[in-house]
Coordinates of C-alpha atoms in Angstrom, one line a residue:
M1 CA 0.4 0.1 -0.1
A2 CA 1.1 3.2 -0.7
A3 CA 2.5 5.7 2.3
K4 CA 1.9 9.5 2.5
E5 CA 3.8 12.2 4.3
D6 CA 3.1 16.1 4.1
I7 CA 5.4 18.5 3.2
Y8 CA 5.2 22.0 4.4
S9 CA 7.2 24.1 1.4
K10 CA 7.5 26.5 3.3
I11 CA 10.4 25.6 4.6
S12 CA 13.3 27.2 3.2
P13 CA 16.4 25.9 1.1
R14 CA 19.4 25.1 3.3
R15 CA 21.5 28.3 2.4
L16 CA 18.5 30.6 3.0
R17 CA 17.3 29.0 6.5
Q18 CA 18.0 31.4 9.2
S19 CA 15.3 31.5 11.7
G20 CA 12.6 29.8 10.7
C21 CA 10.3 32.6 12.1
V22 CA 9.5 35.3 10.2
S23 CA 12.8 36.7 8.6
G24 CA 12.0 38.5 5.6
K25 CA 8.0 37.6 5.2
H26 CA 7.4 41.4 7.2
D27 CA 9.1 42.9 4.1
V28 CA 6.7 41.7 1.8
M29 CA 4.0 42.5 4.0
L30 CA 5.1 46.0 4.7
S31 CA 5.2 46.1 0.0
M32 CA 1.6 45.1 0.3
G33 CA 1.0 48.1 2.4
F34 CA 0.4 46.9 5.8
P35 CA 1.6 48.9 8.7
L36 CA 4.8 47.0 10.2
Q37 CA 3.6 46.8 14.2
R38 CA 0.4 44.8 12.5
A39 CA 3.1 42.5 10.5
L40 CA 4.8 41.5 12.7
K41 CA 2.2 41.1 15.6
A42 CA 0.4 38.1 12.4
L43 CA 3.3 36.9 11.6
A44 CA 4.0 35.7 15.6
S45 CA 0.3 34.7 15.9
T46 CA 0.6 32.1 12.7
G47 CA 3.9 31.0 13.7
G48 CA 5.1 32.9 10.7
R49 CA 4.0 30.1 8.5
S50 CA 3.7 32.1 5.2
V51 CA 2.9 35.3 4.2
P52 CA -1.0 34.3 2.6
L53 CA -1.8 32.7 6.3
A54 CA -0.2 36.6 7.7
C55 CA -2.8 38.5 5.5
D56 CA -5.8 36.4 6.4
W57 CA -4.9 36.5 10.0
L58 CA -5.3 40.3 9.7
F59 CA -8.4 40.7 7.5
S60 CA -9.8 38.8 10.1
H61 CA -8.8 40.7 12.7
L62 CA -9.6 44.0 11.3
D63 CA -12.6 44.6 14.0
D64 CA -10.4 43.1 16.8
P65 CA -10.4 46.0 19.0
F66 CA -6.6 44.7 20.6
L67 CA -5.1 44.7 17.0
D68 CA -2.9 47.7 17.5
D69 CA -2.3 46.4 21.1
P70 CA 1.3 46.3 21.4
L71 CA 1.0 43.0 24.4
P72 CA 3.8 40.5 23.6
R73 CA 2.8 37.0 23.4
E74 CA 3.7 34.7 26.0
Y75 CA 6.8 31.7 24.7
V76 CA 7.3 28.3 26.2
L77 CA 10.2 26.2 25.4
Y78 CA 9.0 22.4 25.5
L79 CA 11.2 18.7 24.0
R80 CA 8.3 17.2 21.8
P81 CA 9.1 13.1 21.0
S82 CA 8.6 12.3 17.7
G83 CA 9.0 8.8 16.4
P84 CA 8.7 4.9 18.2
L85 CA 7.7 6.4 21.3
Q86 CA 5.7 9.3 20.2
N87 CA 3.3 6.7 18.2
Q88 CA 2.7 4.9 21.5
L89 CA 2.3 8.3 23.4
S90 CA -0.4 9.5 21.7
H91 CA -2.3 5.8 22.1
F92 CA -1.8 5.9 25.4
W93 CA -3.6 9.6 25.2
Q94 CA -6.2 8.4 23.4
Q95 CA -6.7 5.2 25.0
S96 CA -6.5 6.8 28.5
R97 CA -8.9 9.5 27.7
L98 CA -11.0 6.7 25.8
T99 CA -11.2 4.6 29.1
C100 CA -11.4 7.2 31.9
G101 CA -12.3 10.5 30.4
K102 CA -10.4 13.6 30.0
N103 CA -7.7 14.5 33.0
K104 CA -5.2 17.5 33.0
A105 CA -2.7 15.8 31.1
H106 CA -4.9 15.7 28.0
N107 CA -5.0 19.9 28.0
I108 CA -1.5 20.1 26.0
F109 CA 0.4 17.2 23.8
P110 CA 2.9 14.7 25.1
H111 CA 6.1 16.9 25.7
I112 CA 9.2 17.7 28.9
T113 CA 9.1 21.4 29.7
L114 CA 12.3 23.1 29.4
C115 CA 11.5 26.8 30.3
Q116 CA 8.9 28.8 31.7
F117 CA 6.4 30.5 29.8
F118 CA 7.9 33.9 29.3
M119 CA 6.9 37.1 27.0
C120 CA 8.5 38.0 23.7
P121 CA 7.7 41.0 21.8
D122 CA 6.5 40.6 18.6
N123 CA 10.1 42.1 16.7
K124 CA 12.1 39.8 18.7
L125 CA 10.9 36.8 17.2
V126 CA 13.5 36.4 14.7
A127 CA 16.5 37.1 17.4
L128 CA 14.3 34.6 19.4
C129 CA 14.2 31.9 16.9
E130 CA 17.9 32.5 16.1
A131 CA 19.0 32.2 19.5
L132 CA 17.1 28.3 19.9
Q133 CA 18.9 27.7 16.3
S134 CA 21.6 28.4 17.9
S135 CA 22.0 26.8 21.0
V136 CA 20.3 23.4 19.4
A137 CA 23.5 23.4 17.2
Q138 CA 25.8 23.4 19.8
W139 CA 24.0 20.8 21.7
R140 CA 22.9 18.6 19.2
G141 CA 24.2 14.7 19.5
R142 CA 25.4 15.4 23.3
F143 CA 22.5 13.5 25.1
P144 CA 22.6 9.8 25.8
R145 CA 20.5 7.2 23.2
P146 CA 17.7 6.9 24.0
L147 CA 17.0 9.1 26.6
P148 CA 16.4 7.4 29.7
L149 CA 13.2 7.7 31.2
E150 CA 11.5 5.8 34.3
L151 CA 7.7 5.1 35.0
Y152 CA 6.4 6.9 37.9
T153 CA 2.8 6.3 39.2
S154 CA 1.0 7.4 42.2
S155 CA -2.7 8.0 43.1
T156 CA -2.6 11.7 41.9
F157 CA 0.5 11.8 39.1
I158 CA 1.5 9.5 36.3
G159 CA 4.4 10.1 34.6
L160 CA 8.0 9.4 32.8
F161 CA 10.7 11.0 34.2
V162 CA 14.4 11.8 33.0
E163 CA 17.4 10.2 34.7
D164 CA 18.9 12.9 36.9
Q165 CA 22.4 12.9 34.4
A166 CA 20.5 13.0 31.9
A167 CA 18.1 15.7 33.1
E168 CA 20.7 17.7 34.4
L169 CA 21.9 18.1 30.3
L170 CA 19.0 19.0 29.7
K171 CA 18.7 22.0 31.9
Q172 CA 21.9 23.2 31.0
F173 CA 21.0 23.3 27.8
A174 CA 18.1 25.3 28.8
A175 CA 20.3 27.6 30.5
D176 CA 22.1 27.9 27.4
F177 CA 19.4 29.2 25.5
A178 CA 18.4 31.5 28.3
L179 CA 21.8 33.4 28.1
E180 CA 21.2 33.2 24.6
A181 CA 17.6 34.5 24.4
S182 CA 19.1 37.4 26.4
A183 CA 21.8 38.6 24.0
K184 CA 19.9 37.7 21.0
A185 CA 16.3 39.0 21.5
D186 CA 16.5 40.7 25.2
V187 CA 14.2 38.6 26.6
Y188 CA 14.2 37.3 30.0
V189 CA 13.5 33.3 30.2
E190 CA 13.4 31.2 33.1
A191 CA 15.0 27.4 32.5
H192 CA 13.2 24.6 34.1
K193 CA 15.2 23.6 37.5
K194 CA 12.2 21.1 38.9
Q195 CA 12.4 17.6 37.7
L196 CA 12.0 16.9 34.2
H197 CA 9.6 15.1 32.7
V198 CA 6.5 13.7 30.4
T199 CA 3.5 14.1 32.1
L200 CA 0.6 11.0 31.5
A201 CA -1.7 11.7 33.1
Y202 CA -2.8 14.1 36.9
Q203 CA -6.3 15.5 38.7
F204 CA -7.8 12.2 37.9
P205 CA -10.4 10.3 39.8
T206 CA -8.5 7.9 42.3
H207 CA -11.2 5.0 40.7
H208 CA -8.7 5.4 37.6
Y209 CA -5.8 5.1 39.0
F210 CA -5.5 0.9 38.2
S211 CA -6.5 1.7 34.7
L212 CA -4.1 4.4 33.9
E213 CA -1.2 3.0 35.6
K214 CA -1.8 -0.3 33.3
L215 CA -2.2 1.6 30.2
A216 CA 1.3 3.5 31.0
R217 CA 3.1 0.6 31.9
G218 CA 2.5 -1.0 28.3
I219 CA 4.6 2.4 27.3
E220 CA 8.2 1.5 25.8
V221 CA 10.6 4.2 27.1
K222 CA 13.4 2.3 25.4
L223 CA 11.8 2.9 21.9
G224 CA 13.8 5.0 19.1
C225 CA 13.0 8.9 19.3
D226 CA 14.0 12.0 17.7
W227 CA 13.6 14.2 20.7
L228 CA 12.9 18.2 19.0
A229 CA 13.7 21.0 20.8
V230 CA 10.4 23.6 20.1
L231 CA 8.4 27.1 20.7
F232 CA 4.9 27.7 21.0
S233 CA 3.5 30.9 22.0
R234 CA -0.4 31.8 22.7
D235 CA -2.3 35.3 23.5
I236 CA -1.2 36.2 27.2
R237 CA -4.9 37.8 27.6
F238 CA -6.2 34.2 27.9
A239 CA -3.8 32.4 29.6
N240 CA -6.3 31.8 32.3
H241 CA -8.8 31.1 30.3
E242 CA -11.0 27.5 29.2
T243 CA -11.0 26.8 25.4
L244 CA -14.2 25.6 24.0
R245 CA -14.2 24.4 20.1
V246 CA -16.7 25.5 17.8
M247 CA -19.3 22.8 16.6
Y248 CA -21.9 24.6 14.7
P249 CA -22.2 28.0 12.8
Y250 CA -24.4 31.2 14.4
T251 CA -25.1 34.1 13.2
P252 CA -26.2 37.1 15.8
Q253 CA -29.6 38.1 16.4
N254 CA -28.6 41.0 18.3
N255 CA -25.5 43.4 18.7
D256 CA -23.8 41.4 21.7
E257 CA -23.7 38.4 20.2
L258 CA -20.5 36.8 18.8
E259 CA -20.8 35.3 15.0
L260 CA -19.7 31.6 15.5
V261 CA -18.0 29.8 12.8
Q262 CA -17.4 26.0 13.0
G263 CA -14.1 25.1 14.2
D264 CA -13.3 28.4 15.6
F265 CA -12.2 28.6 19.2
I266 CA -13.3 30.5 21.9
F267 CA -12.0 31.6 25.3
Y268 CA -13.7 32.1 28.5
S269 CA -13.9 32.7 31.4
T270 CA -16.3 32.3 34.8
L271 CA -15.5 36.0 35.7
E272 CA -17.2 37.3 32.5
Q273 CA -19.7 35.2 32.8
T274 CA -21.6 37.7 35.4
G275 CA -25.2 38.9 34.2
T276 CA -25.3 36.5 30.9
S277 CA -28.9 34.3 30.9
D278 CA -29.6 30.4 30.8
G279 CA -28.3 28.8 28.1
W280 CA -25.5 31.6 27.0
V281 CA -21.9 32.4 28.1
Y282 CA -19.8 35.4 27.2
G283 CA -16.1 34.9 25.3
T284 CA -13.6 35.8 22.5
S285 CA -13.4 34.1 19.1
L286 CA -9.6 33.1 18.7
G287 CA -10.5 33.4 14.5
S288 CA -11.5 37.1 14.8
G289 CA -10.6 38.5 18.1
I290 CA -14.2 40.0 19.0
S291 CA -16.2 39.1 21.8
G292 CA -19.8 38.3 23.0
L293 CA -22.5 36.1 23.8
L294 CA -22.9 33.4 22.5
P295 CA -24.9 29.6 23.1
E296 CA -23.7 27.4 24.9
N297 CA -25.1 24.4 23.3
Y298 CA -23.4 25.5 20.1
V299 CA -19.7 24.9 21.4
N300 CA -17.9 22.4 22.8
P301 CA -15.2 22.1 25.4
S302 CA -11.1 21.7 24.0
D303 CA -8.0 21.6 25.2
E304 CA -5.8 24.3 26.0
S305 CA -2.4 23.2 23.5
D306 CA -5.4 23.6 20.5
T307 CA -5.2 27.4 20.2
W308 CA -1.1 27.7 20.6
V309 CA 0.9 28.5 17.7
F310 CA 4.0 26.5 17.0
H311 CA 6.8 28.4 15.8
G312 CA 8.5 26.0 13.8
L313 CA 12.6 25.4 13.0
G314 CA 12.2 22.0 10.9
E315 CA 14.8 19.7 11.1
S316 CA 17.0 22.4 12.9
A317 CA 15.5 21.5 15.8
I318 CA 16.3 17.8 16.5
M319 CA 18.1 17.4 19.7
S320 CA 19.5 13.9 18.8
M321 CA 18.8 10.8 16.2
I322 CA 17.5 8.1 18.9
C323 CA 17.1 5.6 16.3
Q324 CA 19.0 2.7 14.0
P325 CA 22.8 2.5 13.9
M326 CA 23.6 4.9 10.9
Q327 CA 24.4 2.1 8.5
M328 CA 21.5 0.7 8.9
F329 CA 19.6 4.2 8.7
R330 CA 21.2 5.0 5.1
S331 CA 20.7 2.0 3.5
N332 CA 16.7 2.0 4.6
I333 CA 17.0 5.7 2.9
Q334 CA 18.3 4.0 -0.1
S335 CA 16.0 1.2 -0.3
R336 CA 12.7 3.7 -0.1
S337 CA 14.5 6.1 -2.2
S338 CA 14.4 3.5 -4.7
K339 CA 10.8 3.5 -5.0
R340 CA 8.4 5.6 -7.1
R341 CA 7.2 8.3 -5.9
L342 CA 4.3 10.9 -6.4
F343 CA 4.1 14.3 -5.6
V344 CA 1.0 16.2 -5.4
C345 CA 1.0 20.0 -4.8
R346 CA -1.3 23.1 -4.5
H347 CA -0.3 25.7 -5.9
G348 CA 1.2 29.2 -5.0
E349 CA -0.4 32.6 -3.8
R350 CA -2.6 33.6 -6.4
M351 CA -3.3 37.2 -7.3
D352 CA -7.4 37.2 -6.8
V353 CA -6.7 36.2 -3.0
V354 CA -4.4 39.0 -2.1
F355 CA -5.5 41.9 -4.2
G356 CA -8.8 40.9 -4.2
K357 CA -11.4 39.8 -6.8
H358 CA -11.3 42.8 -8.7
W359 CA -7.7 43.1 -8.8
L360 CA -7.6 43.3 -12.6
S361 CA -9.7 46.3 -13.1
H362 CA -7.3 48.0 -10.7
C363 CA -4.1 47.0 -12.7
S364 CA -5.5 47.9 -16.1
D365 CA -4.7 51.3 -17.4
S366 CA -6.9 53.2 -19.8
K367 CA -6.3 51.2 -22.6
G368 CA -7.3 47.7 -20.5
R369 CA -3.5 47.3 -20.1
Y370 CA -1.6 45.2 -17.4
V371 CA -0.2 48.2 -15.1
R372 CA 2.1 46.8 -12.2
R373 CA 0.9 48.5 -9.1
N374 CA 2.5 46.7 -6.4
L375 CA 5.9 44.8 -5.8
N376 CA 3.5 41.6 -5.2
M377 CA 1.8 41.5 -8.8
P378 CA 3.7 40.3 -11.5
A379 CA 5.8 42.3 -13.7
A380 CA 4.2 40.9 -16.6
L381 CA 1.3 38.5 -17.7
P382 CA 1.4 35.5 -20.3
G383 CA 0.4 36.9 -23.3
W384 CA -2.1 35.1 -25.3
T385 CA -4.8 35.4 -27.9
G386 CA -8.0 35.2 -25.7
A387 CA -9.6 38.3 -23.8
H388 CA -8.1 40.3 -21.6
S389 CA -10.3 39.8 -19.2
D390 CA -10.2 36.3 -19.1
Y391 CA -7.6 36.5 -16.4
Q392 CA -9.7 38.0 -14.2
S393 CA -11.3 33.9 -13.5
D394 CA -8.2 32.5 -14.3
S395 CA -5.7 34.8 -12.1
P396 CA -1.9 34.4 -12.5
I397 CA 0.5 33.6 -9.0
T398 CA 1.7 36.4 -7.6
V399 CA 5.6 37.5 -6.5
V400 CA 5.1 35.3 -3.7
G401 CA 3.6 32.5 -5.2
S402 CA 6.6 32.4 -7.5
T403 CA 9.1 32.6 -4.4
Q404 CA 7.4 29.3 -2.8
A405 CA 7.2 27.8 -5.8
K406 CA 10.7 28.0 -6.3
I407 CA 11.5 27.4 -3.2
V408 CA 9.7 24.1 -3.3
G409 CA 11.8 23.0 -6.5
E410 CA 15.1 24.3 -4.8
A411 CA 13.8 22.0 -1.8
L412 CA 13.4 19.0 -4.2
L413 CA 16.8 19.6 -5.6
E414 CA 18.9 19.7 -2.0
S415 CA 17.7 16.7 -1.1
N416 CA 18.2 14.6 -4.4
T417 CA 15.4 14.6 -6.1
S418 CA 14.6 13.9 -9.3
I419 CA 11.0 14.6 -11.5
D420 CA 10.7 12.4 -14.3
F421 CA 6.6 13.4 -15.5
V422 CA 4.8 16.9 -14.1
Y423 CA 1.5 17.0 -14.5
C424 CA -1.2 20.5 -14.0
S425 CA -4.6 21.7 -14.3
P426 CA -4.9 23.8 -16.4
S427 CA -5.3 26.8 -14.5
L428 CA -2.5 29.7 -15.1
R429 CA -1.7 29.8 -10.7
C430 CA -1.2 25.6 -11.1
V431 CA 1.0 26.2 -14.7
Q432 CA 3.2 29.0 -13.4
T433 CA 3.8 26.9 -9.9
A434 CA 4.5 23.8 -11.9
H435 CA 6.9 26.1 -14.3
E436 CA 8.7 27.5 -11.1
I437 CA 9.1 24.5 -9.4
I438 CA 11.2 22.9 -12.5
R439 CA 13.4 26.2 -12.3
G440 CA 14.0 25.8 -8.7
M441 CA 14.8 21.8 -9.1
Q442 CA 17.4 23.1 -12.5
Q443 CA 15.3 20.3 -15.2
D444 CA 14.4 23.4 -17.3
D445 CA 15.7 21.4 -20.2
R446 CA 14.9 18.0 -18.4
V447 CA 11.6 17.9 -17.9
S448 CA 8.2 20.0 -19.7
I449 CA 4.4 20.1 -17.9
R450 CA 1.5 18.0 -19.3
V451 CA -1.6 20.1 -19.2
E452 CA -4.4 17.6 -17.7
P453 CA -7.5 19.2 -17.5
G454 CA -9.1 16.1 -15.3
L455 CA -6.7 17.8 -12.6
F456 CA -9.4 20.6 -12.1
E457 CA -10.7 21.4 -8.9
W458 CA -13.7 20.9 -8.5
T459 CA -16.5 22.5 -10.2
K460 CA -19.2 22.9 -8.4
W461 CA -16.3 25.4 -6.2
V462 CA -16.3 27.4 -10.0
S463 CA -17.8 30.8 -9.5
G464 CA -20.4 32.1 -12.7
K465 CA -22.4 29.8 -15.0
S466 CA -19.2 28.6 -17.1
L467 CA -15.5 26.9 -16.7
P468 CA -12.5 29.7 -16.9
A469 CA -11.1 30.1 -20.2
W470 CA -7.8 28.6 -20.0
I471 CA -4.8 29.4 -21.9
P472 CA -4.1 27.0 -24.1
P473 CA -0.9 24.8 -24.4
S474 CA 0.5 26.4 -27.4
D475 CA 0.0 29.7 -26.2
L476 CA 1.6 29.2 -22.8
A477 CA 4.7 27.2 -24.5
A478 CA 4.8 30.9 -26.7
A479 CA 5.0 32.8 -23.4
K480 CA 8.1 31.2 -22.5
L481 CA 6.5 28.5 -19.9
N482 CA 7.8 25.1 -20.0
I483 CA 5.0 23.0 -21.6
D484 CA 4.5 19.2 -23.2
T485 CA 2.4 20.7 -26.4
T486 CA 2.5 17.3 -28.1
Y487 CA 0.6 15.9 -24.9
R488 CA -2.6 14.4 -25.4
P489 CA -5.0 14.8 -21.9
R490 CA -6.7 11.7 -20.1
I491 CA -9.5 13.9 -19.8
P492 CA -10.3 17.0 -22.1
I493 CA -11.3 19.7 -21.3
S494 CA -15.0 19.0 -23.3
K495 CA -15.2 16.2 -20.5
L496 CA -15.5 18.7 -17.5
T497 CA -19.4 20.2 -16.2
M498 CA -20.1 23.0 -14.3
S499 CA -21.6 22.1 -10.9
E500 CA -20.4 18.0 -10.9
A501 CA -21.7 15.9 -8.2
Y502 CA -19.0 15.6 -5.6
E503 CA -19.2 11.3 -6.5
T504 CA -18.1 12.8 -9.8
Y505 CA -15.2 14.7 -9.0
I506 CA -13.7 12.0 -6.7
S507 CA -13.6 9.5 -9.5
R508 CA -12.4 11.5 -12.2
S509 CA -9.9 12.5 -9.8
H510 CA -8.9 9.1 -8.7
Q511 CA -9.2 8.1 -12.4
V512 CA -7.0 10.3 -14.0
T513 CA -4.3 9.7 -11.5
K514 CA -4.2 5.7 -11.9
D515 CA -4.0 6.3 -15.5
I516 CA -1.2 8.7 -15.2
L517 CA 0.3 6.5 -12.9
A518 CA 0.1 3.0 -15.3
Y519 CA 1.3 5.5 -17.7
C520 CA 4.5 6.2 -15.9
K521 CA 4.9 3.2 -14.2
N522 CA 7.6 1.9 -16.2
K523 CA 9.3 5.2 -17.9
G524 CA 10.1 6.8 -14.7
K525 CA 10.3 6.5 -10.8
N526 CA 8.8 10.4 -9.7
I527 CA 5.6 12.0 -10.8
L528 CA 4.7 15.7 -9.8
F529 CA 1.0 16.5 -10.0
V530 CA 0.4 20.4 -9.4
G531 CA -3.6 21.0 -8.4
H532 CA -5.1 23.0 -5.9
A533 CA -6.0 22.3 -2.7
S534 CA -9.1 19.6 -3.0
S535 CA -5.9 17.6 -5.0
L536 CA -4.8 17.0 -2.0
E537 CA -7.2 14.4 -0.5
A538 CA -8.7 13.8 -3.9
C539 CA -5.7 12.6 -5.7
S540 CA -4.1 10.9 -2.5
R541 CA -6.8 9.2 -0.3
Q542 CA -8.0 6.0 -2.6
I543 CA -4.1 5.4 -4.0
L544 CA -3.7 4.8 -0.2
G545 CA -6.4 2.2 -0.4
L546 CA -8.6 4.7 1.8
S547 CA -12.2 5.3 1.0
P548 CA -13.2 8.8 -0.2
H549 CA -14.6 11.3 2.7
N550 CA -18.3 12.0 2.5
S551 CA -18.1 15.9 1.5
T552 CA -18.6 17.5 4.4
D553 CA -15.4 16.0 5.6
F554 CA -13.5 16.9 2.9
V555 CA -14.6 20.7 2.6
Q556 CA -13.2 20.5 6.4
V557 CA -10.0 19.0 5.1
V558 CA -9.3 21.0 1.5
R559 CA -10.1 24.5 4.1
K560 CA -6.7 23.7 5.9
A561 CA -4.3 23.8 3.2
R562 CA -3.2 27.1 3.5
G563 CA -0.3 28.1 0.8
I564 CA 1.3 26.3 -1.3
H565 CA 1.7 22.9 0.4
T566 CA 2.8 19.3 -0.8
S567 CA 1.7 15.8 -0.6
T568 CA 4.2 12.7 -1.0
L569 CA 3.0 9.1 -1.7
H570 CA 5.3 6.2 -1.5
L571 CA 3.8 3.8 -4.1

């Protein structure tokens, strides 16, 4: 059966990688017209993952009364496990919750606390991430393998404690980070001084002790594990609030009520409930920053860490590689790389999302010619024989989108990954993304793009009464895009229909994926699809042997894909 892994392509190539946080992205946002303080706050509040995500955050917080408040976020440094041990800990989390209900440990994922919560201004976040990166680089490889853990149980607490000698090394690492953070970011960080441990359960009913203890003893603490030093942050205003998840949408009926969006989180405090009517609570939306009354039966309790923001450093955060002997590890990599892979990629940032649906009229002069109005806009649009107005329904990508795509290509190049075939949706944003990925891989002269209408998104989501007027492959090639003009599509444009049923779209995506994989089976090893957010699921789920989602779950999954994003299927 195929296996799947996700690659978040916002990770910079190694030679460009600095802090993994917001470095450089705020310059892009400034060029787009956002004030510096707002740009920094948006990037800090979204983990610096991408400019589009930060822009979305700003647009949704325009009515947030604290949008321009300089109050810093709170940060915490954890060691977080990955690999086989993490799988066992996740299993314990699920089974303990299912068997005994939620206890306080479930509020936060498995971790070892290295530093207490501390505050850092938004304009110091890059320096803070650099301090962590510097500390990790100095300490990597200096920890015992595996990290020695010992199970401790009592009637009120169950956890895995780090053996004393190893714990002292971890505390020294935390102390070094505190010094680096003070020197680079001018923030005060207090290293954790108590016994280091992974909390498994606490504040649970006494009668659940034996069930929890039995589950805990099933954890194999000597399993291989990579420990990652990770920064998380939270909004300091809601540090002592409870967290609720919105289960159903709600439209306000009165001015003091809060609009609810399914999947959003609400911060709730018992101190703010004075005067509320039965069945109603007062809270603040994570998604908009707005406060108001909401129906109590529209929300459910959630975990505290669900609203935390991860500030990732990628591979550079790995403290130690606790796994197989290196010789065996390398042989496994070689055997795995010999298999075929399918990369499914979502297109880069698009013009109409950043500059609005009327971007084209804003960028046209009195004679209807394209004029660049912003540095994030392309210098020119691909010329073709169609109408200038057709760009309105077939938007190109921005300069940021082009850069995102090229970085994906550079990341593949650095990992020694070659691509033998490239297929993409006929949407201009997908063609341009594929073109920039190939450029980033430096394979312009070896691989050309096959435009496949069968990879277009679910047509039910197309606005208007007809499909977009896509640029023909011959015109794309004339515009210097690397197009295979001899390719005959598996599913021609004439076979696509407006407002197709969900089942039709899923069947179409699965069929075209199967047909392409069968065609390429003996002709090449790695294949790249460039499509839409929906392609990440529709082109991969059934290939993995899984049943399709129902349409409601499918929409929820697709909405989580923001910015350029790549999934890898090992076939």
